[in-house]
Amino acid sequence: MLTLSVIVPCYNEEEVIQEFYRRTKDVLLNLKEAEGFIIFINDGSKDKTRYILDHIASVDNKVKVIHFSRNFGHQPAVTAGLNNCTTDLAVIIDADLQDPPELIPDLIETHRKEEASVVYCVRKKRKGETAFKKWTAKMFYKTMNSMSEVEFPRDTGDFRLIDRKAIDAFNKLPEKGKYIRGLIAWIGFKQTPFYYDRDARLAGETKYPVKKMLAFAKKALLYFSKKPLMLSISLGLAAVIVGIAYALWIWLGHIFGYIITTTGWTSTIIIIIFFGGIQLLTVGVLGQYIGVLFDEVKGRPEYIIEEKVNFDS
Ligand code: UDP
Ligand code: MG
């Protein structure tokens, strides 16, 4: 029989954990195709989350708990879950019941039918989220997809099922700043969407205030796009072209007499524009090299082999 871990990052979730456990345990007990475990990652909660989790673990030995020494963030919490799970399958899910655990059997079913390594859940409806959050999310994915090396599925969070092959590939990635949904898209293998309606948070407040959301978006951009580095090149080039055109215009103006200026003004302006452009341009070139170094420092493998045929025969 297959084994499955449900990976749950928790930060100050005392109001929802019991109910999350009740509903999820119910689902896991009724699973026919897999034996289910739960891994809770307590991401440095300051409320009673810690004691509630310890209590659940003391009465249910299929519940594992990882406590962080402080709040490291949602992504490190999920990463710890993936690093520490030994099962065939894992489902990443939020503790606040926005993502219904009742969908787990459908995810397994999709994984089996489609032979997909990753089944990522796409939100059709997002209840209880502000128009602002939905709009910023939409703009973010639009921008990211025009800038990134990998395609980011829209309206997709970290709620997904991933199999052992994908977990192992993920666990081999050495970079420290992990943007999980991007990395899982990046590792490849067969990935299939699963459409669902996202509920409102059961209780409590979002643990993703605007500041954390911005930091999250910045991480995605810096780790998955080198296009911002191109900006100074384009700007520099534009400045140089404008500088040259302007120089020509003024020079012709002097010859044909349609511009009369104080001596020295023309050359000063031209020099400022031109050298400003050159500086941006060279900064941009440096940026390209930094981009290459950046990729190296991250140390992602150049490729991941899924299968080798006839090598060891
Ligand atoms: N979370 C976490 N560490 C943090 C912030 C959030 O482990 O620093 C957890 C949180 O407990 C929840 C999940 O990440 O299980 C998603 O957070 P939340 O529901 O607040 O985000 P939203 O759904 O509002 O984007
Ligand atoms: Mg939530």
XYZ file of C-alpha atoms and ligand atoms in Angstrom:
339
model
C 0.000 0.000 0.000
C 1.074 3.549 -0.718
C 1.972 5.932 2.067
C 1.078 9.608 2.144
C 2.103 12.560 4.289
C 0.007 15.663 4.669
C 2.402 18.560 5.209
C 0.966 21.444 7.199
C 2.844 24.660 8.028
C 1.354 26.352 11.080
C 1.978 29.818 12.415
C -0.262 30.971 15.262
C -3.105 28.705 14.182
C -4.552 27.773 17.622
C -8.066 28.595 16.436
C -8.105 26.193 13.516
C -5.757 23.289 14.238
C -8.173 21.022 16.092
C -10.766 21.350 13.365
C -8.117 20.886 10.680
C -6.936 17.707 12.393
C -10.484 16.397 12.802
C -11.390 16.883 9.146
C -8.063 15.672 7.771
C -7.921 12.594 10.012
C -11.403 11.722 8.841
C -10.246 11.834 5.235
C -7.080 9.828 5.944
C -8.960 7.102 7.829
C -11.221 6.607 4.835
C -8.427 6.445 2.271
C -8.437 3.079 0.561
C -5.346 3.487 -1.564
C -2.899 4.910 0.965
C -1.853 4.956 4.598
C -1.951 8.550 5.755
C 0.331 10.535 8.062
C 0.313 14.188 9.024
C 3.430 16.306 9.483
C 2.751 19.585 11.249
C 5.491 22.201 11.115
C 5.104 24.675 13.911
C 6.807 27.744 12.487
C 7.641 29.468 15.765
C 4.061 30.126 16.840
C 3.597 32.424 19.818
C 0.130 31.168 20.755
C -1.037 27.725 21.946
C -0.303 26.036 18.605
C 2.690 24.232 20.110
C 0.721 22.619 22.938
C -2.208 21.685 20.745
C 0.126 19.963 18.290
C 2.050 18.134 21.017
C -1.231 16.946 22.453
C -2.485 15.622 19.098
C 0.843 13.838 18.553
C 0.656 12.230 21.989
C -2.639 10.523 21.172
C -2.046 9.798 17.473
C 1.277 8.278 16.450
C 0.595 8.955 12.796
C 0.947 12.642 13.501
C 4.470 14.057 13.427
C 5.407 17.519 14.530
C 8.426 19.680 13.767
C 8.922 22.707 15.886
C 11.027 25.554 14.576
C 13.180 27.553 16.938
C 11.545 30.739 15.670
C 9.348 31.976 12.831
C 11.264 31.203 9.651
C 8.339 31.615 7.267
C 5.877 29.539 5.340
C 8.280 28.389 2.620
C 11.013 27.100 4.979
C 8.262 25.328 6.942
C 6.976 23.492 3.871
C 10.583 22.711 2.895
C 11.215 21.134 6.303
C 8.111 19.010 5.791
C 9.311 17.780 2.415
C 12.853 17.159 3.732
C 11.508 15.056 6.570
C 8.829 12.999 4.905
C 9.632 9.453 3.860
C 6.306 8.514 2.279
C 5.535 7.802 -1.386
C 3.317 10.849 -1.705
C 2.982 14.202 -0.003
C 0.208 16.771 0.006
C 1.098 20.338 0.962
C -1.846 22.127 2.519
C -2.562 25.190 4.690
C -3.769 24.769 8.256
C -6.593 27.305 7.949
C -8.861 24.972 5.921
C -8.912 27.306 2.929
C -7.839 24.284 0.958
C -10.320 21.482 1.747
C -8.571 18.277 2.918
C -11.580 16.386 1.519
C -9.968 16.828 -1.908
C -7.021 14.572 -1.024
C -8.628 11.390 -2.443
C -9.340 13.253 -5.704
C -5.714 14.380 -5.852
C -4.508 10.809 -5.430
C -6.980 9.708 -8.068
C -5.733 12.355 -10.508
C -2.131 11.416 -9.729
C -2.910 7.798 -10.552
C -5.055 8.337 -13.619
C -2.801 10.919 -15.231
C 0.415 9.337 -13.971
C 1.422 12.813 -12.892
C 4.280 13.457 -10.478
C 2.714 16.713 -9.392
C -0.976 17.535 -9.124
C -1.229 21.263 -8.453
C -4.480 22.776 -7.308
C -5.832 25.741 -9.233
C -8.345 28.039 -7.554
C -11.525 28.597 -9.524
C -13.127 30.753 -6.855
C -11.389 32.442 -3.943
C -13.846 33.042 -1.166
C -13.139 35.457 1.648
C -10.211 37.139 -0.054
C -10.183 40.869 -0.618
C -10.412 42.323 -4.128
C -7.000 43.853 -3.419
C -5.419 40.458 -2.722
C -6.963 38.925 -5.834
C -5.880 41.837 -7.992
C -2.296 41.901 -6.683
C -2.084 38.141 -7.133
C -3.298 38.457 -10.725
C -0.827 41.230 -11.567
C 1.961 39.283 -9.903
C 1.422 36.151 -11.961
C 1.081 38.188 -15.139
C 4.393 39.947 -14.524
C 6.149 36.793 -13.380
C 5.079 34.829 -16.418
C 6.414 37.486 -18.756
C 9.728 37.553 -16.907
C 10.408 34.063 -15.667
C 12.273 31.121 -17.180
C 9.533 28.733 -16.090
C 5.801 29.002 -16.559
C 4.010 29.790 -13.281
C 0.504 28.360 -13.273
C -1.970 31.074 -12.348
C -4.150 30.982 -9.231
C -2.021 28.220 -7.834
C -0.637 28.191 -4.320
C 1.401 25.512 -2.647
C -1.628 23.233 -2.222
C -0.591 20.226 -4.287
C 0.239 16.552 -4.300
C 3.769 15.522 -5.191
C 5.210 12.055 -5.540
C 8.502 10.614 -4.309
C 10.307 11.332 -7.588
C 9.449 15.025 -7.357
C 10.101 15.182 -3.604
C 13.577 13.697 -4.079
C 14.340 16.128 -6.902
C 13.130 19.009 -4.773
C 15.173 17.886 -1.773
C 18.334 17.893 -3.878
C 18.020 21.595 -4.711
C 20.750 23.345 -2.738
C 19.500 26.922 -2.842
C 18.522 28.433 0.455
C 15.867 30.950 -0.601
C 13.191 28.565 -1.759
C 10.195 29.748 -3.750
C 8.495 26.387 -3.643
C 5.782 26.641 -6.298
C 8.364 27.993 -8.752
C 10.912 25.296 -7.946
C 8.371 22.515 -8.249
C 7.366 23.894 -11.660
C 11.074 24.083 -12.495
C 11.933 20.447 -11.649
C 9.674 19.192 -14.433
C 8.167 15.692 -14.682
C 4.502 15.399 -15.513
C 2.449 18.085 -13.756
C -1.331 18.222 -13.926
C -3.750 20.905 -12.732
C -6.683 20.138 -10.473
C -9.469 22.750 -10.271
C -11.216 23.579 -6.992
C -13.031 26.344 -5.141
C -10.988 27.918 -2.388
C -12.834 28.522 0.867
C -12.476 31.401 3.252
C -10.138 31.035 6.230
C -11.944 29.117 9.000
C -10.854 31.467 11.786
C -8.055 33.831 12.678
C -6.306 36.287 10.435
C -4.075 35.891 7.411
C -0.446 35.330 8.366
C 0.555 36.961 5.095
C 0.318 40.720 5.595
C 1.264 42.986 2.681
C 4.883 43.183 3.847
C 5.338 39.394 3.751
C 3.500 39.254 0.426
C 5.909 41.769 -1.091
C 8.939 39.892 0.247
C 7.472 36.715 -1.236
C 6.991 38.383 -4.646
C 10.528 39.772 -4.537
C 11.933 36.332 -3.850
C 10.033 34.893 -6.799
C 11.330 37.631 -9.086
C 14.963 37.494 -7.964
C 15.199 33.731 -8.041
C 13.323 33.139 -11.252
C 14.077 36.064 -13.517
C 17.166 37.808 -14.778
C 15.165 40.300 -16.805
C 15.473 43.171 -14.308
C 19.210 43.029 -14.974
C 18.441 43.773 -18.628
C 16.733 46.990 -17.605
C 19.912 49.026 -17.323
C 21.057 47.803 -20.728
C 17.840 48.913 -22.402
C 17.820 52.207 -20.518
C 21.477 52.856 -21.324
C 20.938 52.069 -24.971
C 17.943 54.381 -25.116
C 19.948 57.154 -23.439
C 22.812 56.760 -25.889
C 20.450 56.894 -28.878
C 18.635 59.925 -27.490
C 22.015 61.547 -26.750
C 23.264 61.033 -30.292
C 20.004 62.183 -31.877
C 19.955 65.243 -29.648
C 23.585 66.022 -30.491
C 22.786 65.835 -34.206
C 19.757 68.045 -33.785
C 21.740 70.724 -31.933
C 24.695 70.485 -34.297
C 22.407 70.973 -37.305
C 20.682 73.762 -35.388
C 23.965 75.586 -35.104
C 24.758 75.147 -38.781
C 21.310 76.217 -40.000
C 20.867 78.775 -37.268
C 17.605 77.493 -35.708
C 19.260 77.175 -32.298
C 21.146 79.946 -30.567
C 22.598 79.113 -27.138
C 25.208 80.289 -24.714
C 28.594 78.800 -25.418
C 29.297 75.543 -23.584
C 25.692 74.634 -22.838
C 25.333 72.238 -25.754
C 28.486 70.279 -25.097
C 27.705 70.015 -21.367
C 24.237 68.606 -21.954
C 25.452 66.188 -24.611
C 28.229 64.927 -22.376
C 25.859 64.406 -19.453
C 23.339 62.458 -21.504
C 25.913 60.449 -23.382
C 28.002 59.424 -20.415
C 24.949 58.799 -18.290
C 23.895 56.346 -20.985
C 27.310 54.705 -21.165
C 27.345 54.274 -17.400
C 23.943 52.577 -17.327
C 25.020 50.418 -20.210
C 28.144 49.202 -18.467
C 26.302 48.672 -15.202
C 23.922 46.536 -17.260
C 26.798 44.492 -18.652
C 28.091 43.974 -15.129
C 24.563 42.968 -14.203
C 24.667 40.227 -16.824
C 27.789 38.781 -15.283
C 26.320 39.021 -11.831
C 23.333 37.139 -13.218
C 25.600 34.328 -14.359
C 27.440 34.263 -11.024
C 24.081 34.329 -9.290
C 22.970 31.203 -11.097
C 26.218 29.474 -10.179
C 26.068 30.449 -6.546
C 22.548 29.044 -6.345
C 24.033 25.783 -7.590
C 20.918 24.298 -9.150
C 21.696 21.115 -11.055
C 21.916 21.620 -14.807
C 19.402 18.867 -15.386
C 17.577 16.113 -13.607
C 17.578 12.639 -15.100
C 14.255 10.894 -14.899
C 15.329 7.597 -16.317
C 18.401 5.948 -17.862
C 17.976 3.204 -20.427
C 20.613 0.540 -21.245
C 23.381 2.197 -19.235
C 24.033 -0.547 -16.719
C 23.478 -3.515 -19.006
N 2.376 30.195 7.787
C 3.579 29.771 8.362
N 4.533 30.719 8.642
C 4.356 32.052 8.383
C 3.133 32.457 7.761
C 2.178 31.500 7.473
O 3.788 28.587 8.601
O 5.253 32.837 8.667
C 1.336 29.176 7.481
C -0.035 29.462 8.045
O -0.148 28.967 9.363
C -0.951 28.760 7.074
C -0.206 28.889 5.760
O 1.148 29.176 6.086
O -1.099 27.383 7.368
C -0.776 29.988 4.868
O -0.892 31.196 5.588
P -2.205 32.099 5.516
O -3.405 31.229 5.471
O -2.145 33.093 6.623
O -1.978 32.826 4.126
P -3.128 33.257 3.072
O -3.998 32.063 2.844
O -3.857 34.394 3.708
O -2.342 33.642 1.842
Mg -4.956 31.042 4.283
